[in-house]
JSON list of C-alpha atoms in Angstrom, two decimals:
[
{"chain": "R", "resi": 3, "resn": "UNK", "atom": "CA", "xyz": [30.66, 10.26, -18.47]},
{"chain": "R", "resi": 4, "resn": "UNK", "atom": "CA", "xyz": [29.57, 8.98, -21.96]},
{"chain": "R", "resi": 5, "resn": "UNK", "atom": "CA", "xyz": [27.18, 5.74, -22.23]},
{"chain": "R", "resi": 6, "resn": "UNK", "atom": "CA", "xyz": [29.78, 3.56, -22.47]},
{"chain": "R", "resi": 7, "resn": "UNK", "atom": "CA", "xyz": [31.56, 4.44, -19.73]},
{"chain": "R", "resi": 8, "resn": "UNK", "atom": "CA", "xyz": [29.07, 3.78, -17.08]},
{"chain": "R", "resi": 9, "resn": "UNK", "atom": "CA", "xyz": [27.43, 0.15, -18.55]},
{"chain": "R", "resi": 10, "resn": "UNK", "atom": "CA", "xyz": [31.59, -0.75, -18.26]},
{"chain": "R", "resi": 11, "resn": "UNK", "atom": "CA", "xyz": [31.43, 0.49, -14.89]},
{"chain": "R", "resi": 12, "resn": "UNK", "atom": "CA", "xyz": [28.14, -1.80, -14.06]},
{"chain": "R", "resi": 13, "resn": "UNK", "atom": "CA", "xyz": [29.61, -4.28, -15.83]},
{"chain": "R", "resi": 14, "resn": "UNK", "atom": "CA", "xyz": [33.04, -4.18, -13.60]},
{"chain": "R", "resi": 15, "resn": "UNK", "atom": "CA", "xyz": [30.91, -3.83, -10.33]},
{"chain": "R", "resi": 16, "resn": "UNK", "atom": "CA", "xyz": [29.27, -6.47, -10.39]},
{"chain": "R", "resi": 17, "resn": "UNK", "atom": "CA", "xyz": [32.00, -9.15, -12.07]},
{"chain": "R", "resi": 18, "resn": "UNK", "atom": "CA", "xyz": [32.85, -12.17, -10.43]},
{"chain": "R", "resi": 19, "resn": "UNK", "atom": "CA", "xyz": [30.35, -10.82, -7.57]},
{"chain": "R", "resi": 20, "resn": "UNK", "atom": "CA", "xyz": [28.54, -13.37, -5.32]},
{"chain": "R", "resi": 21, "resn": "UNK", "atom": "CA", "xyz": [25.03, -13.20, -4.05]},
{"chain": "R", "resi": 22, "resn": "UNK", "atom": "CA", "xyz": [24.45, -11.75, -0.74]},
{"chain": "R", "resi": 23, "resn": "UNK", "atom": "CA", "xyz": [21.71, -11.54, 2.02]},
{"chain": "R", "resi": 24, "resn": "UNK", "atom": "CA", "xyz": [20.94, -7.90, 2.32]},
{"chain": "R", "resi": 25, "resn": "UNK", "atom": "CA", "xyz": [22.33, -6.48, 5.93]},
{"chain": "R", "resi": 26, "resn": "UNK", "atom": "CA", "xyz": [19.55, -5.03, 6.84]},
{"chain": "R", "resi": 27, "resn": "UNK", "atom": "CA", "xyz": [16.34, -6.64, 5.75]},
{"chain": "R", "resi": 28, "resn": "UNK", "atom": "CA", "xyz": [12.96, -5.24, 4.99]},
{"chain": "R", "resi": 29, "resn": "UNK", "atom": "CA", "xyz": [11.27, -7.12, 7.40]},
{"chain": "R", "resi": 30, "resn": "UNK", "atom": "CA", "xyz": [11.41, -4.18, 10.41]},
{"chain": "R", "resi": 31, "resn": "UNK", "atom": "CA", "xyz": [10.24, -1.93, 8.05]},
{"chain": "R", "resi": 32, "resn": "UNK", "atom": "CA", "xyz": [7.14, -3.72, 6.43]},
{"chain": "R", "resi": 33, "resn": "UNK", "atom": "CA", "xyz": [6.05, -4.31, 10.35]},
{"chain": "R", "resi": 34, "resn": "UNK", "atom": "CA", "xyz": [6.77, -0.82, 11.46]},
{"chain": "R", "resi": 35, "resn": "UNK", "atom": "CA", "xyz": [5.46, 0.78, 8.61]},
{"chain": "R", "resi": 36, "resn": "UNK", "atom": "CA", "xyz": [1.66, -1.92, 8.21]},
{"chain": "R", "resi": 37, "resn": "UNK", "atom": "CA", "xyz": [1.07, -1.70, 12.28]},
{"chain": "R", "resi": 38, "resn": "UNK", "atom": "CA", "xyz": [2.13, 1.57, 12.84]},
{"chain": "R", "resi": 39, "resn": "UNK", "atom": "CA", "xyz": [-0.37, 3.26, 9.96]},
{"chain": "R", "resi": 40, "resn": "UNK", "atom": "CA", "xyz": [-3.05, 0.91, 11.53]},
{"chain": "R", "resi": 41, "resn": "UNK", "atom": "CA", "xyz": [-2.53, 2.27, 15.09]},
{"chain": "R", "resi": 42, "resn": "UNK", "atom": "CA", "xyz": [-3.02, 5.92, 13.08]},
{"chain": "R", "resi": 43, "resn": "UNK", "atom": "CA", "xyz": [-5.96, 5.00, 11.36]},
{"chain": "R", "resi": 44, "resn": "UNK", "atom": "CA", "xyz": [-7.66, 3.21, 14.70]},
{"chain": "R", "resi": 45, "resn": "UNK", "atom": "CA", "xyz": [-6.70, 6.26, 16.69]},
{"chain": "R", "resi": 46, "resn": "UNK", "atom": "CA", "xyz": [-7.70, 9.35, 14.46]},
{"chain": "R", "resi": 47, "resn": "UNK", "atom": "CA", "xyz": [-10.75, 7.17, 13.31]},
{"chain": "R", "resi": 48, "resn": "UNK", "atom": "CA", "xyz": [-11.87, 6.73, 17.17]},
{"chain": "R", "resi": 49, "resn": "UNK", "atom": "CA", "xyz": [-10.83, 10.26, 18.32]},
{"chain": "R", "resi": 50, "resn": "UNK", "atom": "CA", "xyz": [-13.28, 11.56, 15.89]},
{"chain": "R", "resi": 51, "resn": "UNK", "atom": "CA", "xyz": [-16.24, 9.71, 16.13]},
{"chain": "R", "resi": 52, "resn": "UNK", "atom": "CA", "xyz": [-17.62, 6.38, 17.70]},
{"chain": "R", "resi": 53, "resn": "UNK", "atom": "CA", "xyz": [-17.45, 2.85, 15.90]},
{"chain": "R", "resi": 54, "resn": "UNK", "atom": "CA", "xyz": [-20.78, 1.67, 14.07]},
{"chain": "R", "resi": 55, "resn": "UNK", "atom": "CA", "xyz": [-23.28, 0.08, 16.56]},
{"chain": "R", "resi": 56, "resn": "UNK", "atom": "CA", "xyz": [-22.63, -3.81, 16.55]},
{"chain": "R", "resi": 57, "resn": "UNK", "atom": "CA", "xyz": [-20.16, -3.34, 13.62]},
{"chain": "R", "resi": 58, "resn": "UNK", "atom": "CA", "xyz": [-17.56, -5.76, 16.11]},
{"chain": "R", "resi": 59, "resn": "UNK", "atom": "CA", "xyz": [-20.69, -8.46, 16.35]},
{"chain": "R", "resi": 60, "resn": "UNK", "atom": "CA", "xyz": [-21.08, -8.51, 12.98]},
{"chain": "R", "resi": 61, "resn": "UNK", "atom": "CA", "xyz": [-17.50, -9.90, 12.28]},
{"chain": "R", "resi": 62, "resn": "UNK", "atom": "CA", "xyz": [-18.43, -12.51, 14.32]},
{"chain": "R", "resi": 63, "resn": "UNK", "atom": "CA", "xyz": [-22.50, -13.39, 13.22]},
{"chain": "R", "resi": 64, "resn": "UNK", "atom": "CA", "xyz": [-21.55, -12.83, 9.61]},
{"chain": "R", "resi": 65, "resn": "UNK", "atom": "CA", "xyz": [-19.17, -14.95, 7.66]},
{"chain": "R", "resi": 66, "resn": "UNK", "atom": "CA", "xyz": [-19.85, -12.70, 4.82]},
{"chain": "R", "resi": 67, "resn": "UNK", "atom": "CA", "xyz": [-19.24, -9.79, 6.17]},
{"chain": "R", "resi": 68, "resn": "UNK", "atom": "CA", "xyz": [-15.70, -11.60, 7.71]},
{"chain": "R", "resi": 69, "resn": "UNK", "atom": "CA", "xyz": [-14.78, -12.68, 5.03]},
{"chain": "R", "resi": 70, "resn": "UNK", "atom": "CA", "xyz": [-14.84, -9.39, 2.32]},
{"chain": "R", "resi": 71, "resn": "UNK", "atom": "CA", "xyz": [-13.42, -8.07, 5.85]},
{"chain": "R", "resi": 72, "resn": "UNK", "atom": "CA", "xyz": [-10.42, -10.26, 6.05]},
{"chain": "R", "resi": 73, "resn": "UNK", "atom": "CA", "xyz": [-9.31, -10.32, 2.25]},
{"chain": "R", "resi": 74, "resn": "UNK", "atom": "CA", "xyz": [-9.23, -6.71, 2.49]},
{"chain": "R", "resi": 75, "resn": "UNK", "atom": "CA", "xyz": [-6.68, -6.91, 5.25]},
{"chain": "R", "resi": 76, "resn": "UNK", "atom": "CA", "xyz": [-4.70, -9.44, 3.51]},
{"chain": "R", "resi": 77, "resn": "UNK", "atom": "CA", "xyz": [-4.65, -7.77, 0.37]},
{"chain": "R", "resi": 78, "resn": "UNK", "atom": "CA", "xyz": [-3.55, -4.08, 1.71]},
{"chain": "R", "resi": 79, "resn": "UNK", "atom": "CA", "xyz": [-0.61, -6.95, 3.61]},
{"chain": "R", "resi": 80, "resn": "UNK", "atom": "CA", "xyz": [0.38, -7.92, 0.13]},
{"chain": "R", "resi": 81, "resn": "UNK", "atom": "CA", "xyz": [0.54, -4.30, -1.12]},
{"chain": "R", "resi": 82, "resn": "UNK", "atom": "CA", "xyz": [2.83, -3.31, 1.19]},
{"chain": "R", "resi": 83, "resn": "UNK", "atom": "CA", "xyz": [4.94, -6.33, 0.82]},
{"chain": "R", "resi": 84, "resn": "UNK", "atom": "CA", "xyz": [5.83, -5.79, -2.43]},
{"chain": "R", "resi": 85, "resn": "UNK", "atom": "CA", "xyz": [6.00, -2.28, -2.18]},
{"chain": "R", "resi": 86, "resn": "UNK", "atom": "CA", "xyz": [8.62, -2.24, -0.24]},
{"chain": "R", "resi": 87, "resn": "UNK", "atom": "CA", "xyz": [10.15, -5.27, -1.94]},
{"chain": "R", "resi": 88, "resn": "UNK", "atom": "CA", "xyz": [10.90, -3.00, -4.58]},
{"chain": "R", "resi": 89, "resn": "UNK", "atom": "CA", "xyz": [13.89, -1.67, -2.64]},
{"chain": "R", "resi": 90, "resn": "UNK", "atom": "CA", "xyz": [15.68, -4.82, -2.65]},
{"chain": "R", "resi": 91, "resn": "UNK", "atom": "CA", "xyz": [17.17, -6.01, -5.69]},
{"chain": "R", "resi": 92, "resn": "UNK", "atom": "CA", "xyz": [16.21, -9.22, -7.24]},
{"chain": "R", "resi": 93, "resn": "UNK", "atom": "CA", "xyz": [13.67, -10.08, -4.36]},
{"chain": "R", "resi": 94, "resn": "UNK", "atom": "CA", "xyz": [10.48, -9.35, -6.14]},
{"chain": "R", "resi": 95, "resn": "UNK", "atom": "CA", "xyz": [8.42, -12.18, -7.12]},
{"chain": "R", "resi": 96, "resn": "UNK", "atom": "CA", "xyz": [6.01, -11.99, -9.98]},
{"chain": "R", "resi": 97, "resn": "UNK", "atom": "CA", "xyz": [3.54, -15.15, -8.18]},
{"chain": "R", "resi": 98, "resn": "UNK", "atom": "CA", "xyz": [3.20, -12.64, -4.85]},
{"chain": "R", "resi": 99, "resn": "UNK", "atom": "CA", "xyz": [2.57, -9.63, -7.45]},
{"chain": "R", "resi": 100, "resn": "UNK", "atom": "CA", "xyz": [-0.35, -11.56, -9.13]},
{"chain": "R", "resi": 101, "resn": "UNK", "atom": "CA", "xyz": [-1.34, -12.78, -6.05]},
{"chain": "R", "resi": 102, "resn": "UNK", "atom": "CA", "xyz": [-1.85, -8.87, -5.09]},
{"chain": "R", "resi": 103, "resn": "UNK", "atom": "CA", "xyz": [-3.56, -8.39, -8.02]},
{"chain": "R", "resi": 104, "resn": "UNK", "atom": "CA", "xyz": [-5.98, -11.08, -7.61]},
{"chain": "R", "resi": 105, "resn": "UNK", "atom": "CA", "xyz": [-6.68, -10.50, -3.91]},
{"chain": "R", "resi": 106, "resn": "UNK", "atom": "CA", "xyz": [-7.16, -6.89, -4.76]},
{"chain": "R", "resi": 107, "resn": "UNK", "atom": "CA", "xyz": [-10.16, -7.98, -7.75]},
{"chain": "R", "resi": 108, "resn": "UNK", "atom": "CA", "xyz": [-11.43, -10.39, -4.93]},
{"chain": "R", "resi": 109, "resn": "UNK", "atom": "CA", "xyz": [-11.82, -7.63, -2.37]},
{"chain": "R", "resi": 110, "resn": "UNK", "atom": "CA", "xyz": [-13.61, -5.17, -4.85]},
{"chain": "R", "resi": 111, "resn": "UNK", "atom": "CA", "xyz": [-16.11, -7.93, -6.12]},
{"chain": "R", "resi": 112, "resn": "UNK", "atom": "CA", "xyz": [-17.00, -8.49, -2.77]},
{"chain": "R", "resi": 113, "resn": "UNK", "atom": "CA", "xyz": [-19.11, -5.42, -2.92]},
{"chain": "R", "resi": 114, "resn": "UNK", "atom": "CA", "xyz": [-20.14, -5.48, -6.53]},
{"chain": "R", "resi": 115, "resn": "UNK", "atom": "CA", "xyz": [-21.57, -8.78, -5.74]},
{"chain": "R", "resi": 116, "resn": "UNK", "atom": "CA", "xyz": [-23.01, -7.30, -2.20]},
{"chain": "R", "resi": 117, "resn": "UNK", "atom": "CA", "xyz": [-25.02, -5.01, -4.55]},
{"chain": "R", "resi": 118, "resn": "UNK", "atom": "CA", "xyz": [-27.44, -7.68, -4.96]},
{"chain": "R", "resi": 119, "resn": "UNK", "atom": "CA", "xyz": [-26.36, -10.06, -1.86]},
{"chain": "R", "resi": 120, "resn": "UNK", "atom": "CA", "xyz": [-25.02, -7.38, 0.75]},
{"chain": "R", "resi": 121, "resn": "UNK", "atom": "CA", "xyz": [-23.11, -8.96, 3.87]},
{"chain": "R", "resi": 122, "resn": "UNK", "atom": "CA", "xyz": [-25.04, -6.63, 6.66]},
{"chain": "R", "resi": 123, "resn": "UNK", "atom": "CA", "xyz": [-28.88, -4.79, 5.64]},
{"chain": "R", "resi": 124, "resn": "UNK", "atom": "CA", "xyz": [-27.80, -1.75, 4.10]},
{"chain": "R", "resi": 125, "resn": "UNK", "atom": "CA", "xyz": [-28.81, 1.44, 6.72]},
{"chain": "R", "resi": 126, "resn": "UNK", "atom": "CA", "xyz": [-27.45, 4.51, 7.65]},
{"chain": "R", "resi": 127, "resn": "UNK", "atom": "CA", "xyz": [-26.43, 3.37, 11.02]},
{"chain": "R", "resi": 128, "resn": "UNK", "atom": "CA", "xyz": [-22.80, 4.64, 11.79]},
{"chain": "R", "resi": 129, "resn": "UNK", "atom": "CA", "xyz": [-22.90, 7.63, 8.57]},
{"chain": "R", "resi": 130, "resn": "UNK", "atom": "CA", "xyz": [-19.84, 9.91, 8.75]},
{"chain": "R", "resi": 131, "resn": "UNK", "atom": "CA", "xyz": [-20.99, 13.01, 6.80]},
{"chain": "R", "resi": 132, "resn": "UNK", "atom": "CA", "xyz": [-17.23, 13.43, 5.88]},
{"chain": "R", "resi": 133, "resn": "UNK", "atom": "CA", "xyz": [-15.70, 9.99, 5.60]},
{"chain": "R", "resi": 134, "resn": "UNK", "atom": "CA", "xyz": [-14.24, 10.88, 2.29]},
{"chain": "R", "resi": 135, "resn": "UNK", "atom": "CA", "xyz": [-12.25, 13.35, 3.63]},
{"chain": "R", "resi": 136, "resn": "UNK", "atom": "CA", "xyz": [-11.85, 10.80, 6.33]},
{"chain": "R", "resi": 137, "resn": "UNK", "atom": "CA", "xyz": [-10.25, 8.63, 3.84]},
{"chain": "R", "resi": 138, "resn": "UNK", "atom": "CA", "xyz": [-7.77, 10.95, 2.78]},
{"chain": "R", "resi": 139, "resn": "UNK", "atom": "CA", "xyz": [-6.92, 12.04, 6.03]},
{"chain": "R", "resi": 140, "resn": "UNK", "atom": "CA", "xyz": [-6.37, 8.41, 6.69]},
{"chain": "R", "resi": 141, "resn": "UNK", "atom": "CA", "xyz": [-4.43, 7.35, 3.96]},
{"chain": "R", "resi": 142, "resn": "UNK", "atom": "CA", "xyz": [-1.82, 10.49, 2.75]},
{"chain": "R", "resi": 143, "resn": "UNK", "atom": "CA", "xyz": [-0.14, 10.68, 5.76]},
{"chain": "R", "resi": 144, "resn": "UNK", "atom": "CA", "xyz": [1.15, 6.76, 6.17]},
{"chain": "R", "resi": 145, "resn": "UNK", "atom": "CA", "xyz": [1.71, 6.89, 2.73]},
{"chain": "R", "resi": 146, "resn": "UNK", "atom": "CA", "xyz": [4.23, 10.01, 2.49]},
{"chain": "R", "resi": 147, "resn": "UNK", "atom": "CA", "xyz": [6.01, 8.17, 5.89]},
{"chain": "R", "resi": 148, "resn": "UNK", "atom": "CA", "xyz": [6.08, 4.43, 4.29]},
{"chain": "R", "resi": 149, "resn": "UNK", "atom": "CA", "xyz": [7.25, 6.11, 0.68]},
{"chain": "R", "resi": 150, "resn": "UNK", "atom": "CA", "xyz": [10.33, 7.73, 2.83]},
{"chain": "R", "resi": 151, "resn": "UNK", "atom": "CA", "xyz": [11.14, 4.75, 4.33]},
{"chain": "R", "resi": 152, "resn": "UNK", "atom": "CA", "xyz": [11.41, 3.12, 0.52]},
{"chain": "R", "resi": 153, "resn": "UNK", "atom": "CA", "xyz": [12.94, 5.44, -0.94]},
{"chain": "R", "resi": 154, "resn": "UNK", "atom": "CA", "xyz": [16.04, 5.72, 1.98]},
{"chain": "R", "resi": 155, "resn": "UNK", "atom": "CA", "xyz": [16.03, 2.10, 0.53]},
{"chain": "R", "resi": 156, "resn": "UNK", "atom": "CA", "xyz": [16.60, 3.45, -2.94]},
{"chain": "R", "resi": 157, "resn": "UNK", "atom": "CA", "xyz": [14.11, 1.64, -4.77]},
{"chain": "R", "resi": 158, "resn": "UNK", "atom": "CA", "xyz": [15.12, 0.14, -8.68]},
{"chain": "R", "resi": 159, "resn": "UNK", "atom": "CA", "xyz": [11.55, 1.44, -9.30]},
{"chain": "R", "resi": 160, "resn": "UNK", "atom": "CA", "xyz": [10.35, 3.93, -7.73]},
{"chain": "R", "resi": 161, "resn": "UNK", "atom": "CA", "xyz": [6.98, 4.59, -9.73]},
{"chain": "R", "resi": 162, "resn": "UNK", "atom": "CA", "xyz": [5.88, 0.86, -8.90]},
{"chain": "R", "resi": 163, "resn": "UNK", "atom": "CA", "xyz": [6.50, 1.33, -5.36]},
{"chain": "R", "resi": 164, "resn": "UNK", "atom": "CA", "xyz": [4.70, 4.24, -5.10]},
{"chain": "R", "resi": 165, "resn": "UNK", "atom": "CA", "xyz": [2.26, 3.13, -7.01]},
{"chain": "R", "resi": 166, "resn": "UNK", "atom": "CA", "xyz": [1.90, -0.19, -4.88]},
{"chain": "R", "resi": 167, "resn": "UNK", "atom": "CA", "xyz": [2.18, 1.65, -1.39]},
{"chain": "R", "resi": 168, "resn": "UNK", "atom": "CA", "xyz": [-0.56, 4.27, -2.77]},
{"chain": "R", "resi": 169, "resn": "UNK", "atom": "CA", "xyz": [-2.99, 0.97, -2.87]},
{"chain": "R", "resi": 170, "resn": "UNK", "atom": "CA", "xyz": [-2.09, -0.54, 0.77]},
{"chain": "R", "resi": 171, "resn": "UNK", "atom": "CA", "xyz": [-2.20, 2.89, 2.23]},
{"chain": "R", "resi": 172, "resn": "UNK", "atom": "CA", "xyz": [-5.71, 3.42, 0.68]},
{"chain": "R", "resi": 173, "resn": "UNK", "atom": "CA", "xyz": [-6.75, 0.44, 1.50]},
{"chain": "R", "resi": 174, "resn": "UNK", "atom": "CA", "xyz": [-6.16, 1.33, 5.27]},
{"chain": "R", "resi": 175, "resn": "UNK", "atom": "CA", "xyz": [-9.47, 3.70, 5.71]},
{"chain": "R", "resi": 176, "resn": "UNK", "atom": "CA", "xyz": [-11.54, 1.63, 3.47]},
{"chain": "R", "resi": 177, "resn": "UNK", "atom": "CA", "xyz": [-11.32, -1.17, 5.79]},
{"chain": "R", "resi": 178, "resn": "UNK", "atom": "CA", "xyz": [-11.62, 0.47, 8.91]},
{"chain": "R", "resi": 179, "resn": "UNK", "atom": "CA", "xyz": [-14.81, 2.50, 7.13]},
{"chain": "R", "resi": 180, "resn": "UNK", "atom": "CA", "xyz": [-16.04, -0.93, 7.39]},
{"chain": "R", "resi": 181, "resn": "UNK", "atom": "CA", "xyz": [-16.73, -0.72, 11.24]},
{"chain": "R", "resi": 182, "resn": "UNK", "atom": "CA", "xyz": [-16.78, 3.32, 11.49]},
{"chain": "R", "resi": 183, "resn": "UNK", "atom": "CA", "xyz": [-18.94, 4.43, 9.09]},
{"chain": "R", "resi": 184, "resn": "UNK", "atom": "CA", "xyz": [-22.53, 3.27, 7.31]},
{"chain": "R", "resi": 185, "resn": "UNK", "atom": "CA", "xyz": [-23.03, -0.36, 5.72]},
{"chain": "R", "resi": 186, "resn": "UNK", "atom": "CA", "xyz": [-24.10, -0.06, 1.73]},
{"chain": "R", "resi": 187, "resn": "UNK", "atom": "CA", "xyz": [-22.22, -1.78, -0.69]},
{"chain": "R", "resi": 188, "resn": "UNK", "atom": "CA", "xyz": [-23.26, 1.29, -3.52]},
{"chain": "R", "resi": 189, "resn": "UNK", "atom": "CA", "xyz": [-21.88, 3.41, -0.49]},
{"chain": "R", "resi": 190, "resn": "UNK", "atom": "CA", "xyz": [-18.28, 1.57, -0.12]},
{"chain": "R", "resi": 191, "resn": "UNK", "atom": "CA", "xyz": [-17.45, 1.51, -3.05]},
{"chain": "R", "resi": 192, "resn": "UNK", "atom": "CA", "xyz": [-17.51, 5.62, -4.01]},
{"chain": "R", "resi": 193, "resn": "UNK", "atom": "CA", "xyz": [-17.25, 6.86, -0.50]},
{"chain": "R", "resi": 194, "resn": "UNK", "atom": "CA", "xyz": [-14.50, 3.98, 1.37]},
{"chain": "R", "resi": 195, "resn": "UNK", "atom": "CA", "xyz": [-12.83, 2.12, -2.03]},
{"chain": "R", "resi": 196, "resn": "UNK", "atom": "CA", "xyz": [-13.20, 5.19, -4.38]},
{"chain": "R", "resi": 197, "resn": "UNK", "atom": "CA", "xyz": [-10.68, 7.68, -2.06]},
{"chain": "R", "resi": 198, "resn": "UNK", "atom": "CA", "xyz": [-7.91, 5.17, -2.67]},
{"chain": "R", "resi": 199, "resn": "UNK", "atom": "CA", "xyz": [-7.76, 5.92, -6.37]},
{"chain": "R", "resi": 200, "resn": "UNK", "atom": "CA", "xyz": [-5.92, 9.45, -5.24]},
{"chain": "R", "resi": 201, "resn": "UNK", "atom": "CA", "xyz": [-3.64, 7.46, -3.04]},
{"chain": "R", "resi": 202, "resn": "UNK", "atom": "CA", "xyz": [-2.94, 5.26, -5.86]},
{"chain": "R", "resi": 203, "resn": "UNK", "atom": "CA", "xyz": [-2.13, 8.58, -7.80]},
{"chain": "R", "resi": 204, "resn": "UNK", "atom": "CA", "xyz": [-0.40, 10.15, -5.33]},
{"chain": "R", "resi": 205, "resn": "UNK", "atom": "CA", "xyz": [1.64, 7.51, -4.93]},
{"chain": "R", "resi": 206, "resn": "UNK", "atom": "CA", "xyz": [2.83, 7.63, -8.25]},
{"chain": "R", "resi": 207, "resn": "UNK", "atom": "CA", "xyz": [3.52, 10.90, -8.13]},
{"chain": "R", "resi": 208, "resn": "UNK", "atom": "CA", "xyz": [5.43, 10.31, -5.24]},
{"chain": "R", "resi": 209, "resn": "UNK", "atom": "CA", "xyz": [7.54, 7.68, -7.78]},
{"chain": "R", "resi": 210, "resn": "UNK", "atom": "CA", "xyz": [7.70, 10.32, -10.17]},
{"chain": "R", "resi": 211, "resn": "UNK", "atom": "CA", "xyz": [9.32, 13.25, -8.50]},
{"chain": "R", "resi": 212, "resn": "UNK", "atom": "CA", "xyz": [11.79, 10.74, -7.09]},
{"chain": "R", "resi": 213, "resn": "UNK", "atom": "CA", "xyz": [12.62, 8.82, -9.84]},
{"chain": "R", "resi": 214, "resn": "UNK", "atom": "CA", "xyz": [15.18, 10.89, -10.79]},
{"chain": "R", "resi": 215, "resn": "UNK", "atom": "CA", "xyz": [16.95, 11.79, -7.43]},
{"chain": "R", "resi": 216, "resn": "UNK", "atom": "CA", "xyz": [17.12, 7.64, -6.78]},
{"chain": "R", "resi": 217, "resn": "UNK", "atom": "CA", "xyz": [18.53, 7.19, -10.17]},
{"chain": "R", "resi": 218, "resn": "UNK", "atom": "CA", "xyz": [20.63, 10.05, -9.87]},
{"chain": "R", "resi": 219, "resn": "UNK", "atom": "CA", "xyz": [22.54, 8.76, -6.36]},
{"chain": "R", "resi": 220, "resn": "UNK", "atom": "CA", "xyz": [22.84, 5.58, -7.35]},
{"chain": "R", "resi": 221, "resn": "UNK", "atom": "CA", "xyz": [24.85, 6.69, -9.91]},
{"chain": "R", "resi": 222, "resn": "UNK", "atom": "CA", "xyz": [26.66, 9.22, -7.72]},
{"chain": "R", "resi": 223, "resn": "UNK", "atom": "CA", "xyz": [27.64, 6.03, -5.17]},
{"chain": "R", "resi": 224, "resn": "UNK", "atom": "CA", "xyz": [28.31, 4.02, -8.31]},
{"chain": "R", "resi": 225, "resn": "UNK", "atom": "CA", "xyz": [30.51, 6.65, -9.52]},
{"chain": "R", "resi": 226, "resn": "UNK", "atom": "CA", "xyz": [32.58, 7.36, -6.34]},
{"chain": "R", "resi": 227, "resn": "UNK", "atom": "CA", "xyz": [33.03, 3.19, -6.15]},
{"chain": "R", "resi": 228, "resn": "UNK", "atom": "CA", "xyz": [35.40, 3.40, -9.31]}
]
């Protein structure tokens, strides 16, 4: 079918069409996919070794430490959200994208500024000698299962929403890390933070292979509409 042919055919789908609420939103799915990867992460994380002594107390006795705690949740919240917004036409919003963005920065200088002003005294209390491979172990997993659920959805860009999952998803060890393994700011951010750069790149690649198949059967349904 030449060029043509199929922006007609877009053009003659979507005529005189009116707006509809999606039958089956992506609510479910942003719930299943955020508290299901956390119940993962807590189990694997406690079935291999113990939390860090008074980690849990320190939530409470630091505000600090709460605080770079809790935007890190939020922002790996956000990730997902608009990760899997991606699937639905016309519901992404640029202000909760930015927002992402910003909470994301936020979280990060958290620790660059901890450097100098750290949350907790920096020890080796907790150490995993392999939380890096913790991290990945962590993180790949949910990922490939929350980047299936997307693409079922058929996503209009599947490179940003793998790209977007790949940060929530490596954003789940990091923050656990935070009450599992050592407290050092210089130590969070190459051994917790740093993994998620490979879940940021496998998630693209993720958005990559599929690209084409979602374009591909789109096209296929479009095609067998006319």
């Amino acid at each position: 079918m030449k060029q043509r042919n199929r922006i007609d055919l877009i053009k003659e789908l979507s005529a005189n069409v009116p707006p509809v609420r999606p039958k089956n939103g992506i609510s479910l799915a942003i719930i299943f996919w955020f508290f299901s990867s956390w119940v993962y992460v807590i189990a694997l994380s406690l079935y291999l070794g113990p939390l860090r002594e008074g980690a849990l107390e320190a939530l409470i006795t630091s505000p600090q430490f709460a605080f770079e705690s809790s935007i890190g949740f939020i922002s790996g919240a956000l990730f997902c959200i608009i990760a899997f917004q991606e699937s639905i036409p016309g519901l992404r919003h640029k202000w909760l994208i930015y927002l992402s963005y910003f909470s994301a920065i936020l979280w990060i200088s958290c620790y660059v500024v901890g450097l100098s002003f750290p949350a907790l005294e920096p020890s080796m209390l907790g150490k995993r000698a392999h939380c890096v491979l913790e991290a990945y172990l962590y993180s790949i997993p949910p990922l490939m299962s929350g980047y299936f659920l997307i693409y079922r959805r058929y996503p209009l860009n599947s490179l940003r929403a793998g790209i977007f999952l790949g940060i929530s998803a490596g954003m789940l060890p990091a923050l656990f890390m935070q009450i599992s393994c050592m407290y050092d700011p210089r130590h969070i951010l190459t051994h917790h933070i740093g993994p998620a750069v490979v879940a940021v790149v496998v998630g693209a690649i993720l958005g990559i292979v599929f690209k084409k198949k979602v374009t591909n059967l789109r096209w296929n349904i479009m095609s067998g509409v006319k």
